[in-house]
mmCIF file of C-alpha atoms in Angstrom:
data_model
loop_
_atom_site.group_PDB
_atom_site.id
_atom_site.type_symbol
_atom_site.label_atom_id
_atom_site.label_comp_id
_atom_site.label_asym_id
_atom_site.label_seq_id
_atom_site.Cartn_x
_atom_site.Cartn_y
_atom_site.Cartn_z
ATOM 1 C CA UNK V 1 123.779 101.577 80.082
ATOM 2 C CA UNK V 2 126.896 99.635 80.846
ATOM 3 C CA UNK V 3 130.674 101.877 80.739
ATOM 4 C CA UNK V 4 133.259 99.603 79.384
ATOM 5 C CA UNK V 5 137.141 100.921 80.151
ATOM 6 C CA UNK V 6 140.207 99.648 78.168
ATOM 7 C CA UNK V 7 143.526 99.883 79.059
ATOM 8 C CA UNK V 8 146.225 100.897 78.043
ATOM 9 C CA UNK V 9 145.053 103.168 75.291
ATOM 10 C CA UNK V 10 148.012 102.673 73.676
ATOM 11 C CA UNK V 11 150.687 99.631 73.163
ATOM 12 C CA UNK V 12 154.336 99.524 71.203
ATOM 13 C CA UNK V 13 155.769 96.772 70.978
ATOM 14 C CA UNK V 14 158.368 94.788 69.841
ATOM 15 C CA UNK V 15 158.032 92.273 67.746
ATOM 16 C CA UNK V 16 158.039 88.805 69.559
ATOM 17 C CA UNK V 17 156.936 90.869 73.199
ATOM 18 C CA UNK V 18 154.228 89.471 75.476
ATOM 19 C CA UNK V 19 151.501 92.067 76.095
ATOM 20 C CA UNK V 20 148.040 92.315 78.416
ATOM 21 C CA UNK V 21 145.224 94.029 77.364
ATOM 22 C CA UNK V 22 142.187 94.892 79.617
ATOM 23 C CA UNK V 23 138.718 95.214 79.919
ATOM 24 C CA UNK V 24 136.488 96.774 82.679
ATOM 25 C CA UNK V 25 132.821 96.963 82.422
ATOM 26 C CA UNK V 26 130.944 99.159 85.033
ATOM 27 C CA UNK V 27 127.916 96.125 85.411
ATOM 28 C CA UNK V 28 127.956 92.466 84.988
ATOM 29 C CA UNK V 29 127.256 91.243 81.239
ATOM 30 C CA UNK V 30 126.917 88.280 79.882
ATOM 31 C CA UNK V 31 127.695 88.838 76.369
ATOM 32 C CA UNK V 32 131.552 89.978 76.065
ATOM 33 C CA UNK V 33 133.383 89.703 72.837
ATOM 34 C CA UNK V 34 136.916 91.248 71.648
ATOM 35 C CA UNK V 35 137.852 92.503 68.104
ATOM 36 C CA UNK V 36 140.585 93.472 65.883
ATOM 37 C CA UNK V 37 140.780 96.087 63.458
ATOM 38 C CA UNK V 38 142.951 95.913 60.934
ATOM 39 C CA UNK V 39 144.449 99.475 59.276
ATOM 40 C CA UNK V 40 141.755 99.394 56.724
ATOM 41 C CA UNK V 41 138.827 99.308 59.473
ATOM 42 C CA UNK V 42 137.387 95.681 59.356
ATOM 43 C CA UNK V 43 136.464 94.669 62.390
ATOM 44 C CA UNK V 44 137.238 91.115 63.113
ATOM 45 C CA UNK V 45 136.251 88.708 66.046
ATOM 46 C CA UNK V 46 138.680 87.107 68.112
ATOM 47 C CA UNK V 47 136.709 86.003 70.706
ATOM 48 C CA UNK V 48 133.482 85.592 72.181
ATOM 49 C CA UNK V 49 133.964 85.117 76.005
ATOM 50 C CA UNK V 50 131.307 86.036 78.791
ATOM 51 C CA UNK V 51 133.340 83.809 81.065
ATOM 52 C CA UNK V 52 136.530 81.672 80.892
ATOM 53 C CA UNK V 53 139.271 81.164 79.498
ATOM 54 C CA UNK V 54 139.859 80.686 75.583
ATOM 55 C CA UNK V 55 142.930 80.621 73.290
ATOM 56 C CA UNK V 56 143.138 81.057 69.513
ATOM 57 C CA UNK V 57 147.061 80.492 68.460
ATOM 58 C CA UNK V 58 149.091 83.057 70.329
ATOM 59 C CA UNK V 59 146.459 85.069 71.344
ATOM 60 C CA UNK V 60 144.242 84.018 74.312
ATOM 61 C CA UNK V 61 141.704 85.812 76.753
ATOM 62 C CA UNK V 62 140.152 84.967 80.117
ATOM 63 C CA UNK V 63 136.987 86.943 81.162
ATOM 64 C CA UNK V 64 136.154 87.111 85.382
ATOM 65 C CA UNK V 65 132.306 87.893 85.214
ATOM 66 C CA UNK V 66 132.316 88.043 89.075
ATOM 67 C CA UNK V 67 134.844 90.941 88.827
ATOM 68 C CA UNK V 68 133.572 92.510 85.688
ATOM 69 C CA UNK V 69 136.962 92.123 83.587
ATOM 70 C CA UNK V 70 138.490 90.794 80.863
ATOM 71 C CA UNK V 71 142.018 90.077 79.920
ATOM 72 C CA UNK V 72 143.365 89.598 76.148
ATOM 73 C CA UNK V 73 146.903 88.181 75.872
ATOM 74 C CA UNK V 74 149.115 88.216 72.554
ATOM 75 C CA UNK V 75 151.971 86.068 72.469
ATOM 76 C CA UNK V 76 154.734 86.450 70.592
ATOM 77 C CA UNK V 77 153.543 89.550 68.556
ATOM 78 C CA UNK V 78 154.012 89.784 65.204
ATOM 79 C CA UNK V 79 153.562 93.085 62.850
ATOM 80 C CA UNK V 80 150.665 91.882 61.812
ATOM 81 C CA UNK V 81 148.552 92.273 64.994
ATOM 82 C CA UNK V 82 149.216 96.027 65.067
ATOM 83 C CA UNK V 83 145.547 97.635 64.998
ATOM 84 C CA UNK V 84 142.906 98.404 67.596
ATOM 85 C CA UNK V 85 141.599 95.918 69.548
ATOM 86 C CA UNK V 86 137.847 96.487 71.525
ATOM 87 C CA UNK V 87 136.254 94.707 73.883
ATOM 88 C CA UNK V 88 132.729 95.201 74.053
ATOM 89 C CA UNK V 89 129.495 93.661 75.836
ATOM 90 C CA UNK V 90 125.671 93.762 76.800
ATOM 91 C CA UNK V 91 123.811 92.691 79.406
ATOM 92 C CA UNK V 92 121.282 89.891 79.519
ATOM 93 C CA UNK V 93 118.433 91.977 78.281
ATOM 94 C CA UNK V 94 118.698 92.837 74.606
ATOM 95 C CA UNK V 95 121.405 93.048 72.046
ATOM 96 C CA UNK V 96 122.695 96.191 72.454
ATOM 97 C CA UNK V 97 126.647 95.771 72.338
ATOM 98 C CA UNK V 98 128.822 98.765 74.358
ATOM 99 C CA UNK V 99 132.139 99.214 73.009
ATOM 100 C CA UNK V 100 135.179 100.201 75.021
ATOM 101 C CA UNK V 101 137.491 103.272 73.285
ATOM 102 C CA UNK V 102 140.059 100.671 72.370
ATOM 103 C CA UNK V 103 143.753 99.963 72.636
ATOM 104 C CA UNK V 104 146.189 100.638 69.613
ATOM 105 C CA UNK V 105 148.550 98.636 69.013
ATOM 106 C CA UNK V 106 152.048 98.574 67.351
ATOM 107 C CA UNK V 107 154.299 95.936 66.824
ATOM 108 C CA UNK V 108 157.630 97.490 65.208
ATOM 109 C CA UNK V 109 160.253 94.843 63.669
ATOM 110 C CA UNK E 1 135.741 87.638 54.635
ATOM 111 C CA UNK E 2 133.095 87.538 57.627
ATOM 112 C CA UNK E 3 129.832 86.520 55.807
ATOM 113 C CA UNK E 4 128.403 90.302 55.997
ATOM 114 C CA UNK E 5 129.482 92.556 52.394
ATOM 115 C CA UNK E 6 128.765 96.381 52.881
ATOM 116 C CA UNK E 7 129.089 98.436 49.652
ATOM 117 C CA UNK E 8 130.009 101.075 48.762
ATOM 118 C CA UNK E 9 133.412 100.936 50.418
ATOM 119 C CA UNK E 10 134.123 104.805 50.026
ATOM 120 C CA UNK E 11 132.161 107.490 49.655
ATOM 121 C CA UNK E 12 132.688 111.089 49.042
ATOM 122 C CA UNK E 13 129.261 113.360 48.563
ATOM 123 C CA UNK E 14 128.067 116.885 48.759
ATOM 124 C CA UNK E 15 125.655 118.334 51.571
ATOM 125 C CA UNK E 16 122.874 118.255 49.047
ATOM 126 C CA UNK E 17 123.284 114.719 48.177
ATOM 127 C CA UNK E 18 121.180 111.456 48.742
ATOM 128 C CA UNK E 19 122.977 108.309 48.475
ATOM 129 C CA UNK E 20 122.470 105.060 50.318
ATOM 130 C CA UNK E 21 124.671 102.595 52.144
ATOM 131 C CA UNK E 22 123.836 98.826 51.724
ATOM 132 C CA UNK E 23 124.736 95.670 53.705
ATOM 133 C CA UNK E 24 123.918 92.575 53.181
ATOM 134 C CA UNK E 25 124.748 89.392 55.213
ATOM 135 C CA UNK E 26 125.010 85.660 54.187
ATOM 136 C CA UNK E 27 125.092 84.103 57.719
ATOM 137 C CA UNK E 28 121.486 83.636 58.482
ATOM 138 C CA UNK E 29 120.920 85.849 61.159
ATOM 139 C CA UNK E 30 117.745 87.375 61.772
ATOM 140 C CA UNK E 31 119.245 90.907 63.612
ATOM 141 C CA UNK E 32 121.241 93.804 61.825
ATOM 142 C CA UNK E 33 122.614 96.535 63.474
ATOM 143 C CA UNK E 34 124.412 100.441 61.892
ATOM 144 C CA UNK E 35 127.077 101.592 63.996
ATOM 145 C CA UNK E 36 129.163 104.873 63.264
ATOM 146 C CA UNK E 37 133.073 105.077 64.247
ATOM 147 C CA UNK E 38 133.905 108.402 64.128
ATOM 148 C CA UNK E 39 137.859 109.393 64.793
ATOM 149 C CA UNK E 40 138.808 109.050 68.325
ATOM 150 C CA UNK E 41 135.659 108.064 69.323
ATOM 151 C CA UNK E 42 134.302 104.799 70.345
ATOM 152 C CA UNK E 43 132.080 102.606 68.369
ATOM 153 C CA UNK E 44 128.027 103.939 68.768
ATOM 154 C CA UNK E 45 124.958 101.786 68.070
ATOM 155 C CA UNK E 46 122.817 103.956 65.525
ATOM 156 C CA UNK E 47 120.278 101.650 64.692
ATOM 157 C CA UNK E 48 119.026 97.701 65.132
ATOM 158 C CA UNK E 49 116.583 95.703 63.400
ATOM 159 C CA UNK E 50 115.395 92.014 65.334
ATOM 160 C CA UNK E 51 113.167 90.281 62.414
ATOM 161 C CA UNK E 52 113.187 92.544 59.946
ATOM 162 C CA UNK E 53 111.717 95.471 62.626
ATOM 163 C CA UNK E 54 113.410 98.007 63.513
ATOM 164 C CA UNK E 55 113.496 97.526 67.963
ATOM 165 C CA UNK E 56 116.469 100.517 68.397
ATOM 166 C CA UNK E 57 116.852 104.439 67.493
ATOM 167 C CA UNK E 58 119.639 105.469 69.741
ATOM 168 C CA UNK E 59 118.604 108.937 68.939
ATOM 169 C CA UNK E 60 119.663 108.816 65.143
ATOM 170 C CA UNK E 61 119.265 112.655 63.291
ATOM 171 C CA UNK E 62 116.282 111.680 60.620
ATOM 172 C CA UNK E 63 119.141 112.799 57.924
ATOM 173 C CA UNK E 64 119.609 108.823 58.200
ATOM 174 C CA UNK E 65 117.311 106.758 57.359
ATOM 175 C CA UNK E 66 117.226 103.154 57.669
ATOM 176 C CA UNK E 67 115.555 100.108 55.614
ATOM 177 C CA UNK E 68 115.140 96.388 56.537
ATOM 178 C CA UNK E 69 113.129 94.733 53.773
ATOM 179 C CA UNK E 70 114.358 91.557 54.699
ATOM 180 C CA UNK E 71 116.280 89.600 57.448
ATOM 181 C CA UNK E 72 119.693 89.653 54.983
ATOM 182 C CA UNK E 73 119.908 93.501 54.056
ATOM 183 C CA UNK E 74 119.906 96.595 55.828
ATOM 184 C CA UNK E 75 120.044 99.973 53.894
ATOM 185 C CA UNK E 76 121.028 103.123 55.341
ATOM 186 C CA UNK E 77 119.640 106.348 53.110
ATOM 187 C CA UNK E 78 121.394 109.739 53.768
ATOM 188 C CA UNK E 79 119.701 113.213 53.186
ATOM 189 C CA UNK E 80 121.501 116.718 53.522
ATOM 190 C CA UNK E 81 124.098 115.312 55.820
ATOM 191 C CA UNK E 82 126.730 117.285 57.461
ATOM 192 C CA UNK E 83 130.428 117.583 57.562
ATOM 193 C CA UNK E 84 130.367 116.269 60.817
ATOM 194 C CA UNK E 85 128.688 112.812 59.582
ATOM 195 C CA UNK E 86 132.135 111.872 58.051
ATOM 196 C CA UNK E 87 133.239 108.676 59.741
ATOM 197 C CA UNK E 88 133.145 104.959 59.217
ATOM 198 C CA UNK E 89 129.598 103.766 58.803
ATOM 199 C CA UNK E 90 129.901 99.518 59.950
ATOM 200 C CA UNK E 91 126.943 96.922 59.794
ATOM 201 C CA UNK E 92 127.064 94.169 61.599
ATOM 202 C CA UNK E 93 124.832 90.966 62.101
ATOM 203 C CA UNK E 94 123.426 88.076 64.695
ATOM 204 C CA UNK E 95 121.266 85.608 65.906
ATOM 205 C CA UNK E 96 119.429 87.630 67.944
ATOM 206 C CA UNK E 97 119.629 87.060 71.949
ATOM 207 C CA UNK E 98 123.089 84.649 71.406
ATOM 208 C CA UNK E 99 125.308 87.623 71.045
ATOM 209 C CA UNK E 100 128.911 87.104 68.789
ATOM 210 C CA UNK E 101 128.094 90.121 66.022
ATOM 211 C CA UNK E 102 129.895 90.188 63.366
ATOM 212 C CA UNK E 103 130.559 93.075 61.080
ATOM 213 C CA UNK E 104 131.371 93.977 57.420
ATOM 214 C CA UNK E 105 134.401 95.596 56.876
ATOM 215 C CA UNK E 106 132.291 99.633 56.387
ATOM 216 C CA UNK E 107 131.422 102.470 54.286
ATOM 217 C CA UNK E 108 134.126 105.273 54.905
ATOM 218 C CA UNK E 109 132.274 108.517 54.201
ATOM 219 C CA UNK E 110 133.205 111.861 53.695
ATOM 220 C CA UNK E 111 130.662 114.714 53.589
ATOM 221 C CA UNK E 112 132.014 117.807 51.552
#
């Protein structure tokens, strides 16, 4: 199966900072989605990107299939996005999602 | 709220024990999927179901069981589990083959 790398494993920020999150996968996929997890473990999608470029209010990814990444960007971070955020994929056959180990993140105030 | 309920949210039993985990989803999808989140561990596939059949066992211990009567619940029934089974228990649905899962917010279990 597919390896998928995040990085870093671990984020503090300020609040208001800019911040980069990545994404390796070891093959192509072409099913590539990101998450949140809040403190009390629901896991919530942000987005669903194989390829592209998408934003959703301050926070906004870009996936390069051709180079088998994926970027997640939060703007302007607020308390509230502290959690772990995954990236996770499959390839084309079957539905079998691989999920990276995740990058914590803390915004302090 | 993400359309998929699991219940119970905590649970706390004995090695003994039998209880079962239930999920049910209100999005229409015909796929379901068990995953376990143990700490500092990454999220693992246990178990998916594509119509109602079970098409993955990602080499599961049989002290889980799992139950797909229908496309919109998936059960998952424990048997003399082990200490080491403690973890977040998350279900998760789709249309199966377009991808975006989404997943109910999990059983947290501890195993005395």
């Amino acid at each position: 199966g597919i390896q998928v790398e995040q990085s870093p494993p671990d984020l503090i920020l300020q609040e208001g900072a800019n911040s980069t999150l990545r994404c390796n996968f070891s093959d192509s996929v072409n099913n590539l989605q990101w998450f949140h997890q809040n403190p009390w473990g629901q896991l919530i999608n942000l987005f669903y990107i194989p390829s592209g470029t998408k934003q959703n209010g301050r926070l906004s990814a870009t996936t390069v299939a051709t180079e088998r990444y994926s970027l997640l960007y939060i703007s302007s971070s607020q308390t509230t996005d502290s959690g772990v955020y995954f990236c996770a994929g499959f390839k084309a056959a079957g539905n079998k999602l691989t999920f990276g180990g995740g990058t914590r993140v803390l915004v302090k105030p | 709220e993400t359309g998929v309920t699991q219940t119970p949210r905590h649970l706390v039993m004995g090695m003994t024990n039998k209880k079962s985990l239930k999920c049910e989803q209100h999005l229409g999808h015909n796929a379901m999927y068990w995953y376990k989140q143990s700490a500092k561990k990454p999220l693992e596939l246990m178990f998916v179901y594509n119509f109602k059949e079970q098409t993955e066992n990602n080499s599961v211990p049989s002290r889980f069981s799992p139950e797909c009567p229908n496309s919109s619940h998936l059960f998952l029934h424990l048997h003399t589990l082990q200490p080491e089974d403690s973890a977040l228990y998350l279900c998760a649905s789709s249309q199966e083959g377009k991808g975006t899962q989404y997943f109910g917010a999990g059983t947290r279990l501890s195993v005395l």
